[in-house]
Coordinates of N, CA and C in Angstrom, one line a residue:
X13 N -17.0 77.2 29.2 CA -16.8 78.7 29.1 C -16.3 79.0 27.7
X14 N -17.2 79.9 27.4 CA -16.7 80.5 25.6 C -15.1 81.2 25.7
X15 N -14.4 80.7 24.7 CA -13.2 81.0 24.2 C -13.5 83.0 24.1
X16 N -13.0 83.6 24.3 CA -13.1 84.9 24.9 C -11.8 85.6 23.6
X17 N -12.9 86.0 22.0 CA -11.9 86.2 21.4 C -11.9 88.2 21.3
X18 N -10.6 89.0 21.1 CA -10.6 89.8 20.5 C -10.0 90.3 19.3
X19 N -11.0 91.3 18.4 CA -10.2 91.1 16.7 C -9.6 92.3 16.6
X20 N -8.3 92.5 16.4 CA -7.7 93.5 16.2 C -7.1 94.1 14.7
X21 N -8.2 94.6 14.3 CA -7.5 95.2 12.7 C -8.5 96.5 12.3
X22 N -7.1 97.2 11.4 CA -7.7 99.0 11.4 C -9.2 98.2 9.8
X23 N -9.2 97.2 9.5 CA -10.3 97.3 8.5 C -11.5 96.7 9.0
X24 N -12.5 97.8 9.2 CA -13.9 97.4 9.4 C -14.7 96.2 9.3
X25 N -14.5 96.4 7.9 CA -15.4 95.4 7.2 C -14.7 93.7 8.0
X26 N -13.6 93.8 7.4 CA -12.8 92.3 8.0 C -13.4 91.8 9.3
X27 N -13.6 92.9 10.1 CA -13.4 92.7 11.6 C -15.1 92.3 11.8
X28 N -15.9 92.7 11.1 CA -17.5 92.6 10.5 C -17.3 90.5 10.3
X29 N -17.0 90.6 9.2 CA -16.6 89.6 8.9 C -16.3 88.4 9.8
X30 N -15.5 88.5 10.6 CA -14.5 87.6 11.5 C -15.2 87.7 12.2
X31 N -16.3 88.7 13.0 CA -17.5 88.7 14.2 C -18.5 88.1 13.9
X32 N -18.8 87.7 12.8 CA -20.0 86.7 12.3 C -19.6 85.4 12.1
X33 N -18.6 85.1 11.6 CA -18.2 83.9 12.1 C -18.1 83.2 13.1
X34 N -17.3 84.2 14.2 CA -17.2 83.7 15.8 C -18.3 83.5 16.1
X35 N -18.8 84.3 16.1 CA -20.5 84.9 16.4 C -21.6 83.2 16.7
X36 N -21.1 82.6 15.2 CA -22.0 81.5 15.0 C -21.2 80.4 15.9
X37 N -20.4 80.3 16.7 CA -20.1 79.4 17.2 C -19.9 79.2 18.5
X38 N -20.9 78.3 18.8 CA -21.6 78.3 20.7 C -19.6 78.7 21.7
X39 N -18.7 78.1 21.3 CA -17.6 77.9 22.1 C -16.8 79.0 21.8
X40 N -17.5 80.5 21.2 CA -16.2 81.2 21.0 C -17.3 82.5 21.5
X41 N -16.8 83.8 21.6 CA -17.4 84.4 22.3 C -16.1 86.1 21.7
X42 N -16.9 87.2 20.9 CA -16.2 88.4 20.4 C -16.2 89.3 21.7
X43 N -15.3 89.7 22.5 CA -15.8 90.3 23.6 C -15.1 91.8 23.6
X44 N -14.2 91.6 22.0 CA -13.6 93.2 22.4 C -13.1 93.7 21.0
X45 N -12.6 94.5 19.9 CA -12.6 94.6 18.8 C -11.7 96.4 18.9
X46 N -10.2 96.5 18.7 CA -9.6 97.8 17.8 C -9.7 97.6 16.8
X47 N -9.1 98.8 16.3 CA -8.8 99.3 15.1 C -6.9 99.8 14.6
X48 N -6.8 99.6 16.1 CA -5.0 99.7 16.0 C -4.4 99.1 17.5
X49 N -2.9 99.5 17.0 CA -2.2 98.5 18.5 C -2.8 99.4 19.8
X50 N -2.8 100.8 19.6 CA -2.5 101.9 20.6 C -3.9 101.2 21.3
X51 N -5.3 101.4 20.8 CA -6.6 100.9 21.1 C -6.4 99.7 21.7
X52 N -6.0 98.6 20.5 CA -6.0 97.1 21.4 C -5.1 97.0 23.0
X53 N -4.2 97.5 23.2 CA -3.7 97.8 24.1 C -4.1 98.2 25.6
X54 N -5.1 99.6 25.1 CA -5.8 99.9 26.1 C -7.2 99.3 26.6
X55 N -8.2 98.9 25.9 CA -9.1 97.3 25.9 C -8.4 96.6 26.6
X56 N -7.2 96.0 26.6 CA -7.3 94.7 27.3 C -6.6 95.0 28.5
X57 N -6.2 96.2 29.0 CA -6.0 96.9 30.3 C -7.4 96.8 31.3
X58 N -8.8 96.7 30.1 CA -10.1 96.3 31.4 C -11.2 95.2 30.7
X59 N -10.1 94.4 29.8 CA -11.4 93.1 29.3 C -10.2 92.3 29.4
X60 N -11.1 90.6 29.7 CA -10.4 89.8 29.8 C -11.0 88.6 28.1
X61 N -9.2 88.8 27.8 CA -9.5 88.6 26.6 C -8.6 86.7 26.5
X62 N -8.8 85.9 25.8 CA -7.8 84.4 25.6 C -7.3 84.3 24.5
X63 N -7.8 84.7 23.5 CA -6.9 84.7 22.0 C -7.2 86.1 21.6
X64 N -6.3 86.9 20.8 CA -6.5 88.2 20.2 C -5.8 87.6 18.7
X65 N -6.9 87.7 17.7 CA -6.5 88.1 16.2 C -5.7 89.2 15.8
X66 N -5.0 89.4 15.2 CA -4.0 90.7 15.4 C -3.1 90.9 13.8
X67 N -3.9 91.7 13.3 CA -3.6 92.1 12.5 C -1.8 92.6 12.3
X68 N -1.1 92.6 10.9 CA 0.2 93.5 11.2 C 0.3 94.5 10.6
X69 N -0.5 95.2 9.8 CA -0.2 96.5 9.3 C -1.4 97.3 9.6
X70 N -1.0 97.9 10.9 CA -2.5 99.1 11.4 C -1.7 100.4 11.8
X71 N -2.2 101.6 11.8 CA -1.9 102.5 12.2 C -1.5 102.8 13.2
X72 N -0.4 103.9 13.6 CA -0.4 104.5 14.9 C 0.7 103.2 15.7
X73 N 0.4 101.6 15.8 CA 1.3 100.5 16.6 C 0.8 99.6 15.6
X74 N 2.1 99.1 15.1 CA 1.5 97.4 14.1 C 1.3 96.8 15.2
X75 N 0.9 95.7 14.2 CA 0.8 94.3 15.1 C 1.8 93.4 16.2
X76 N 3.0 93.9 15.1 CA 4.4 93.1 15.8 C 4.4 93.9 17.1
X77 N 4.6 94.7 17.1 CA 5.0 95.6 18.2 C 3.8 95.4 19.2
X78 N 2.4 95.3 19.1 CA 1.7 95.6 20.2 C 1.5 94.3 20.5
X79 N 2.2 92.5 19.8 CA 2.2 91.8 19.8 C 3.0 91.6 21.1
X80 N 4.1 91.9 20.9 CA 5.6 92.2 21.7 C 5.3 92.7 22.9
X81 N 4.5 93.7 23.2 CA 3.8 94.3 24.4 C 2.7 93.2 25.2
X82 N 1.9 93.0 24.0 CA 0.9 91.8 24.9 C 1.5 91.1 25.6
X83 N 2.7 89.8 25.0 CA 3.0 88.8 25.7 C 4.2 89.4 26.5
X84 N 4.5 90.3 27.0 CA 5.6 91.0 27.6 C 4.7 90.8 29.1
X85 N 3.5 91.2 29.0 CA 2.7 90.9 30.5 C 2.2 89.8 30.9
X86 N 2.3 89.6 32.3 CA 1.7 88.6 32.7 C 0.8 87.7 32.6
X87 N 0.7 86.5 31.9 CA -0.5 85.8 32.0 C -1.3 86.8 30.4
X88 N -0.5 86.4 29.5 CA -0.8 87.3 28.5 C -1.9 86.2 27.6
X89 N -2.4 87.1 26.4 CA -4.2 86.1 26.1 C -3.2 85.6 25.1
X90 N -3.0 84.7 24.4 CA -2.3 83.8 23.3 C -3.0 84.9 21.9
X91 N -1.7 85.5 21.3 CA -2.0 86.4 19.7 C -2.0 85.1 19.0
X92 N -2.6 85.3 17.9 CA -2.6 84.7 16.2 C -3.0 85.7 15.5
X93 N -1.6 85.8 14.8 CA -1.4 87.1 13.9 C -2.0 86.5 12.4
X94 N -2.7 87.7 11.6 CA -3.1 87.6 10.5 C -3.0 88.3 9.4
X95 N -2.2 87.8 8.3 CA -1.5 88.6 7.5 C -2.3 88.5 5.9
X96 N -2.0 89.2 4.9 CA -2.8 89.0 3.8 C -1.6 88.5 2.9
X97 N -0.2 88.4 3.4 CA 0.9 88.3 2.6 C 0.9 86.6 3.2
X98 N 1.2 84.9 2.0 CA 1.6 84.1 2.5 C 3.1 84.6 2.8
X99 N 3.9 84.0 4.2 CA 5.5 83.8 4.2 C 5.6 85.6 4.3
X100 N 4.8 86.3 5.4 CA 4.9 87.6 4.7 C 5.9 87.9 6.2
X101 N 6.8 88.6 5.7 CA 8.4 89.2 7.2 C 7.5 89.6 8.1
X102 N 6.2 90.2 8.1 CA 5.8 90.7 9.7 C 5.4 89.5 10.0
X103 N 4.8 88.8 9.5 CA 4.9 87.3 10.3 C 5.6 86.4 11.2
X104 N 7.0 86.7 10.6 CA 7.5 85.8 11.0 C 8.5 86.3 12.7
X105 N 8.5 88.2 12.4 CA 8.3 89.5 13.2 C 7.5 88.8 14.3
X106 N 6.3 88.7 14.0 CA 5.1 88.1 15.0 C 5.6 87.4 15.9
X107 N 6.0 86.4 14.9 CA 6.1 84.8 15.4 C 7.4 85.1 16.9
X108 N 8.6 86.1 16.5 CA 9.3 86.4 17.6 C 9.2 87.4 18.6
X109 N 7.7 87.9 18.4 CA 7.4 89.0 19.4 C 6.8 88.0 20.3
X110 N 6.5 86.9 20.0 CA 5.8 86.0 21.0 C 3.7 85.7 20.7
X111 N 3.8 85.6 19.4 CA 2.3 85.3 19.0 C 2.6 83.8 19.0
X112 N 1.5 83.4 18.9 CA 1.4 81.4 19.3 C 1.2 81.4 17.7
X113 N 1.1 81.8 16.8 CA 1.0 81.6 15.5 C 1.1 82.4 14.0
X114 N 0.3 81.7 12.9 CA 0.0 82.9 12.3 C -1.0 82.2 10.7
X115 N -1.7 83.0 10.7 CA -3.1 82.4 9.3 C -2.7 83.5 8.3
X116 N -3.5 83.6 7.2 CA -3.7 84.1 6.2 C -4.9 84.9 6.7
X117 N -5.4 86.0 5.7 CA -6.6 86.5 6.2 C -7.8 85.6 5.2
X118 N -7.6 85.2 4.3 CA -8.5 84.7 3.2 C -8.5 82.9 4.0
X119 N -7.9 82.6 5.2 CA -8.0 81.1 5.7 C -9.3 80.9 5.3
X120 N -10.0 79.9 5.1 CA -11.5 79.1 5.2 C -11.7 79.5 6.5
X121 N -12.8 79.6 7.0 CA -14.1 80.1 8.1 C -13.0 78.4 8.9
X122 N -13.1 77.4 8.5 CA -13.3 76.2 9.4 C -11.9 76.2 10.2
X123 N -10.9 76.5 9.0 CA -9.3 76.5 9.7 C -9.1 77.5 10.6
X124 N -9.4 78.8 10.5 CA -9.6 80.0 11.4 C -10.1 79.4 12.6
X125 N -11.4 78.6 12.4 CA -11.8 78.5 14.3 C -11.1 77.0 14.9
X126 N -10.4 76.2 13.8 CA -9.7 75.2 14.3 C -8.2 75.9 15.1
X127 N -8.0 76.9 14.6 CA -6.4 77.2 14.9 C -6.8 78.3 16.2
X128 N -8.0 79.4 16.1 CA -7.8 79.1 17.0 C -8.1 78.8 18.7
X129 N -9.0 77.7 18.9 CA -9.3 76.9 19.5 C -8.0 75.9 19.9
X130 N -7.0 75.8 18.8 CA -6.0 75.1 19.2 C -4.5 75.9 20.2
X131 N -5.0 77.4 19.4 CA -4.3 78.0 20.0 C -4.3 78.4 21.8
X132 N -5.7 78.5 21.9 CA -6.3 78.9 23.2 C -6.1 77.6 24.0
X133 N -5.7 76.3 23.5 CA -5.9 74.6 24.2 C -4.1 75.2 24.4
X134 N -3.3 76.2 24.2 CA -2.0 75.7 23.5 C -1.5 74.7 23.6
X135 N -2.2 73.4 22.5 CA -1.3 72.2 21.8 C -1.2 72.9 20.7
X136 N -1.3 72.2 19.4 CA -0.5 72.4 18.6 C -0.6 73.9 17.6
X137 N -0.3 74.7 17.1 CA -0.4 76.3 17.1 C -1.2 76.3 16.0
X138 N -0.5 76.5 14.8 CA -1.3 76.4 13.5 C -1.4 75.2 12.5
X139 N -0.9 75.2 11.2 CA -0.5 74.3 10.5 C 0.5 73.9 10.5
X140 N 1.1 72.7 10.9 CA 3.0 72.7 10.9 C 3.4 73.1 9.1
X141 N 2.8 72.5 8.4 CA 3.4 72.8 7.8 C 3.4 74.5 6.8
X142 N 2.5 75.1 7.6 CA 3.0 76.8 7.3 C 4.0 76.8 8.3
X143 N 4.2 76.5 9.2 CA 5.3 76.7 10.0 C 6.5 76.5 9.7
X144 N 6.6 75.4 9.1 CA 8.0 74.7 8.5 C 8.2 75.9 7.3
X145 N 7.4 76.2 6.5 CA 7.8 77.3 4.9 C 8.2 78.1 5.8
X146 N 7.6 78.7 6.2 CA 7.6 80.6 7.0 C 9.4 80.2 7.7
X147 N 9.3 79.4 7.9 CA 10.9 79.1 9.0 C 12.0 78.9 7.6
X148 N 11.7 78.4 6.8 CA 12.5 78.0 5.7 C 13.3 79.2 4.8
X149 N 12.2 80.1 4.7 CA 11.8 81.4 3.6 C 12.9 81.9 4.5
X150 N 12.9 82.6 5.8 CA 13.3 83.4 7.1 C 14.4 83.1 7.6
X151 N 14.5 81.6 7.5 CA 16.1 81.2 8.8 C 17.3 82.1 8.2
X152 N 17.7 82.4 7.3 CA 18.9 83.4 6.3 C 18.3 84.8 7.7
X153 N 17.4 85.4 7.8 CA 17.0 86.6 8.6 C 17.7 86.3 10.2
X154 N 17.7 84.9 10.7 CA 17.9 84.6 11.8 C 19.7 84.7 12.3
X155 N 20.0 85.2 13.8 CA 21.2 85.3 13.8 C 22.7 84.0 13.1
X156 N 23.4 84.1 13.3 CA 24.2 83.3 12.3 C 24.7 82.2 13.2
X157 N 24.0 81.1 12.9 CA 24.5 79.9 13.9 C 25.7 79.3 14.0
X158 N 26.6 80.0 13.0 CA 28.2 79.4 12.9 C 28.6 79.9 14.0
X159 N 28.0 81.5 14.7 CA 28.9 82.1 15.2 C 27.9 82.1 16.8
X160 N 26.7 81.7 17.0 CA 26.5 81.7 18.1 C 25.8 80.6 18.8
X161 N 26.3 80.2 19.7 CA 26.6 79.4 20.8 C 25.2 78.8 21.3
X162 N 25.1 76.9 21.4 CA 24.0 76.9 21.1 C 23.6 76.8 22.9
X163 N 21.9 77.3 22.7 CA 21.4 77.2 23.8 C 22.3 76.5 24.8
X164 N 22.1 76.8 26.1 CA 22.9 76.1 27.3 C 21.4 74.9 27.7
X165 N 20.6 75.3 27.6 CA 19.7 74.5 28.4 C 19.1 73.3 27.6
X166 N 19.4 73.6 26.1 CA 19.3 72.1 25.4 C 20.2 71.1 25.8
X167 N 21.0 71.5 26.6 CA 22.1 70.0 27.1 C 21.0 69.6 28.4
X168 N 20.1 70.1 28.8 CA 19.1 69.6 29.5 C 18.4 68.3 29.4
X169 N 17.7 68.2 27.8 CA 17.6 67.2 27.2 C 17.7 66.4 27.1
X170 N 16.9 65.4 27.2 CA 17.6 63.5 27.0 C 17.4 63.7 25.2
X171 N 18.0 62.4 25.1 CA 18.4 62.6 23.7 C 16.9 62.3 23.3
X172 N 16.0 61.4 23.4 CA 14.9 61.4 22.9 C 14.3 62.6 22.6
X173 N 14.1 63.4 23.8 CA 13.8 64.7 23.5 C 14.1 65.6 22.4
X174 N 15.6 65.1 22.2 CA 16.3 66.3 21.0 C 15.5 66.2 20.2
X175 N 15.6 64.7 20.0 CA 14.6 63.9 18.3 C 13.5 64.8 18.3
X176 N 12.7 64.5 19.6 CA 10.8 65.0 19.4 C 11.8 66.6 19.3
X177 N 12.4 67.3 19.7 CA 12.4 68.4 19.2 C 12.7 69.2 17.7
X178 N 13.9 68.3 17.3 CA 14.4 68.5 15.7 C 12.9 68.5 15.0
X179 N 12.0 67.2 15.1 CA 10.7 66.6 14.7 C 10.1 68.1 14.6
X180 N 9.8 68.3 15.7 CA 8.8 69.6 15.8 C 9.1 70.4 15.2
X181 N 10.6 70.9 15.1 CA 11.2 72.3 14.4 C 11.0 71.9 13.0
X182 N 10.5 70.9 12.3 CA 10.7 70.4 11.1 C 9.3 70.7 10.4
X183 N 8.2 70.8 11.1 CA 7.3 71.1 11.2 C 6.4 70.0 11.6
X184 N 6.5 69.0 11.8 CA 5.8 67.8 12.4 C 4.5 67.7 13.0
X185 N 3.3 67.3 12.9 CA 2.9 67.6 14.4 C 2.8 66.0 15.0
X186 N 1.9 66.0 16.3 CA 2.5 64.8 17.2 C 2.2 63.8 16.8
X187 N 1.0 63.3 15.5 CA 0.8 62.0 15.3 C 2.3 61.9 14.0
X188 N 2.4 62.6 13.4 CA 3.5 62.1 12.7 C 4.6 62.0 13.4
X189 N 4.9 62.9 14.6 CA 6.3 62.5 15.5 C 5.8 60.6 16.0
X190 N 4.8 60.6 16.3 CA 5.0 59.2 16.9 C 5.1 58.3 15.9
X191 N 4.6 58.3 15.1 CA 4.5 57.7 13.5 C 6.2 57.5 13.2
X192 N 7.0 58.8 13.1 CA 8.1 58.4 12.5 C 9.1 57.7 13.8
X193 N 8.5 57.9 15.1 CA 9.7 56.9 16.2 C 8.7 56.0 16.7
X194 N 7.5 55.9 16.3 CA 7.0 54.4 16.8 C 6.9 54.6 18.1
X195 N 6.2 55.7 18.7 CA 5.6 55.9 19.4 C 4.0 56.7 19.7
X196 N 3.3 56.5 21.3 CA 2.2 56.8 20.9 C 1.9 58.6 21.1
X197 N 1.3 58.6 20.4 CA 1.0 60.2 20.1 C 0.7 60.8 22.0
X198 N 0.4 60.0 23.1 CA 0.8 60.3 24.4 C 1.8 60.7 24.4
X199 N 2.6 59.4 24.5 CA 4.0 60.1 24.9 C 4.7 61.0 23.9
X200 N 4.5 61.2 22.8 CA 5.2 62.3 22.0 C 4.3 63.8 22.4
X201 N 3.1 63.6 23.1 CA 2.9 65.0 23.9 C 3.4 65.3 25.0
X202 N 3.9 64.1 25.9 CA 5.0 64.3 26.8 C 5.8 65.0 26.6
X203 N 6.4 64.2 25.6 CA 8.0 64.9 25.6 C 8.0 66.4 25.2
X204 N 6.9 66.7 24.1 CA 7.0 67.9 23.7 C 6.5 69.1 24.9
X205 N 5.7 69.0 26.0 CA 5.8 69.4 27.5 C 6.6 69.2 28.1
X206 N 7.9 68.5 28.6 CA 8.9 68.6 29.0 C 10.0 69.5 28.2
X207 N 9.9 69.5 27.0 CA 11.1 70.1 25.9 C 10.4 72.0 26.7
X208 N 9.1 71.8 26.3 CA 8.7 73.3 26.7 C 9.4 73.7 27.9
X209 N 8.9 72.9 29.1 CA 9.4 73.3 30.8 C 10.9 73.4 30.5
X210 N 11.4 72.5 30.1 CA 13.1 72.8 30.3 C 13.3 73.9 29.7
X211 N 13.2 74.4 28.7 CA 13.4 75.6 27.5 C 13.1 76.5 28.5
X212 N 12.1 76.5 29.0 CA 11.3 78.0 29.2 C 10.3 78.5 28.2
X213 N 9.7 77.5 27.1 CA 9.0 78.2 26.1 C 7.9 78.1 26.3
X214 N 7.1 78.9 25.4 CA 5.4 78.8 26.1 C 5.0 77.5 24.7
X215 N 5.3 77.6 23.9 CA 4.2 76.8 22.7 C 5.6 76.1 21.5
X216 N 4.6 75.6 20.6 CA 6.0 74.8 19.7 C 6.5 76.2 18.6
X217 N 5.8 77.1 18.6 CA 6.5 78.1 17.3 C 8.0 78.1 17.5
X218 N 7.9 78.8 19.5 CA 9.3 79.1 20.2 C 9.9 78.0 20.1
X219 N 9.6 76.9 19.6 CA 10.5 75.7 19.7 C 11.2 75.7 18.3
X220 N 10.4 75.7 17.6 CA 11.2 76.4 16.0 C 11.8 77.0 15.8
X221 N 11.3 78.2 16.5 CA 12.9 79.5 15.9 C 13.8 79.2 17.0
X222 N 13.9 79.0 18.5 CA 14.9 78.4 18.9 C 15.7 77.3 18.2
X223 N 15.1 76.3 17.5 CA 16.0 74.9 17.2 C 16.6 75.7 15.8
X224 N 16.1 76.4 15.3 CA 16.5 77.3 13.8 C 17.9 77.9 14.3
X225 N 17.7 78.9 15.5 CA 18.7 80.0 15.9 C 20.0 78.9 16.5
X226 N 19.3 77.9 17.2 CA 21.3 77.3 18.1 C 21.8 76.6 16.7
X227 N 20.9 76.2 15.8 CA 21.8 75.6 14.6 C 21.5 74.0 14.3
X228 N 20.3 73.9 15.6 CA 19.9 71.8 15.9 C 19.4 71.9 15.0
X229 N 18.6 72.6 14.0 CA 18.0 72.7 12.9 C 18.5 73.6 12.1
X230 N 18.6 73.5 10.3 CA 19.1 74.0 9.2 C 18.0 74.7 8.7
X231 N 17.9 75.7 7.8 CA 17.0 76.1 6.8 C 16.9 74.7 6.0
X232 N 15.5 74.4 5.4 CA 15.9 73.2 4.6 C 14.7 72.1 5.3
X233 N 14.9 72.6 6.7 CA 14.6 71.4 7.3 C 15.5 70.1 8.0
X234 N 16.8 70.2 8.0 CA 17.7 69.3 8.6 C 18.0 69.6 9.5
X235 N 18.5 68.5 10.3 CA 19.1 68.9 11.6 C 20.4 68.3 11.6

């Protein structure tokens, strides 16, 4: 069954653009297309949509916000937000309204339908390592981990786990998690599906800005 995309952005042409691309590929399928949040909103009140592109600066509801609304409902289609700024604040906005990611708008045609196809599988989100900058640039924005209290449910955790977790927050993805503990890229997808179920998190972004916010991870990259 075709990946069931919708493109959400007030510019035409882009959205022209991004429909011809999908267009050409047997596994992806454009089934719905705004021009702002207020519109995308109502569309997917009677289309069934799996990934929404989602622009952050449109009229009338950005992105963040109607991002924040999507995954607020049940059984919500996985966002990948698309910015024209690299490391740009509504991104990273996104990233905590609950989007599984975030690209560039100028990405290559090939990374666009790798991320997301990866997004819609949710394994791994985008690039780790835009993930790791965007977290780096931002963690100063995040509350102040001297003063708050780390997660209760990361004492859930076996210590292995912490590791594949710190790993992830760092930007990692799984063949290099197993690479650096000498394990096989199976079990380092285990673990990172257990880290999810205990957390309560849907995908690895939430695993980043959580390991950022309790303080298991530093700006920098350290833990």
């Amino acid at each position: 069954m075709a990946i069931r995309v919708m493109l959400v952005d007030d510019q035409v042409l882009l959205r022209t653009g991004f429909r011809m691309v999908l267009a050409a590929q047997p596994d992806m399928e454009v089934v719905a297309e705004a021009g702002d949040g207020v519109e995308a909103l109502q569309v997917l009140r009677s289309t069934a949509v799996d990934v929404v592109l989602m622009d952050v600066r449109m009229p009338k509801l950005d992105g963040v916000e109607t991002t924040r609304r999507i995954c607020a409902d049940t059984d919500p289609p996985k966002v990948l937000i698309l910015t024209t700024f690299d490391l740009d604040e509504y991104a990273f906005s996104g990233l905590k309204a609950g989007a599984s990611g975030f690209m560039l708008k100028d990405v290559p045609p090939g990374e666009l339908l790798t991320a997301i196809r990866a997004v819609h599988s949710g394994d791994a989100v985008v690039a780790p390592s835009t993930t790791r900058r965007l977290l780096d640039r931002f963690a100063p924005m995040l509350p102040s981990t001297t003063r708050q209290p780390q997660h209760k449910e990361l004492e859930r955790l076996t210590e292995r786990e912490r590791e594949v977790m710190m790993l992830v927050a760092q930007g990692l993805s799984n063949g290099e998690i197993a690479a650096r503990l000498v394990l096989s890229e199976a079990t380092v997808k285990t673990h990172v599906g257990r880290i999810l179920t205990k957390l309560g998190l849907r995908d690895r972004v939430q695993v980043v800005v959580l390991a950022y916010e309790t303080g298991l991870v530093r700006a920098g990259g350290q833990g």
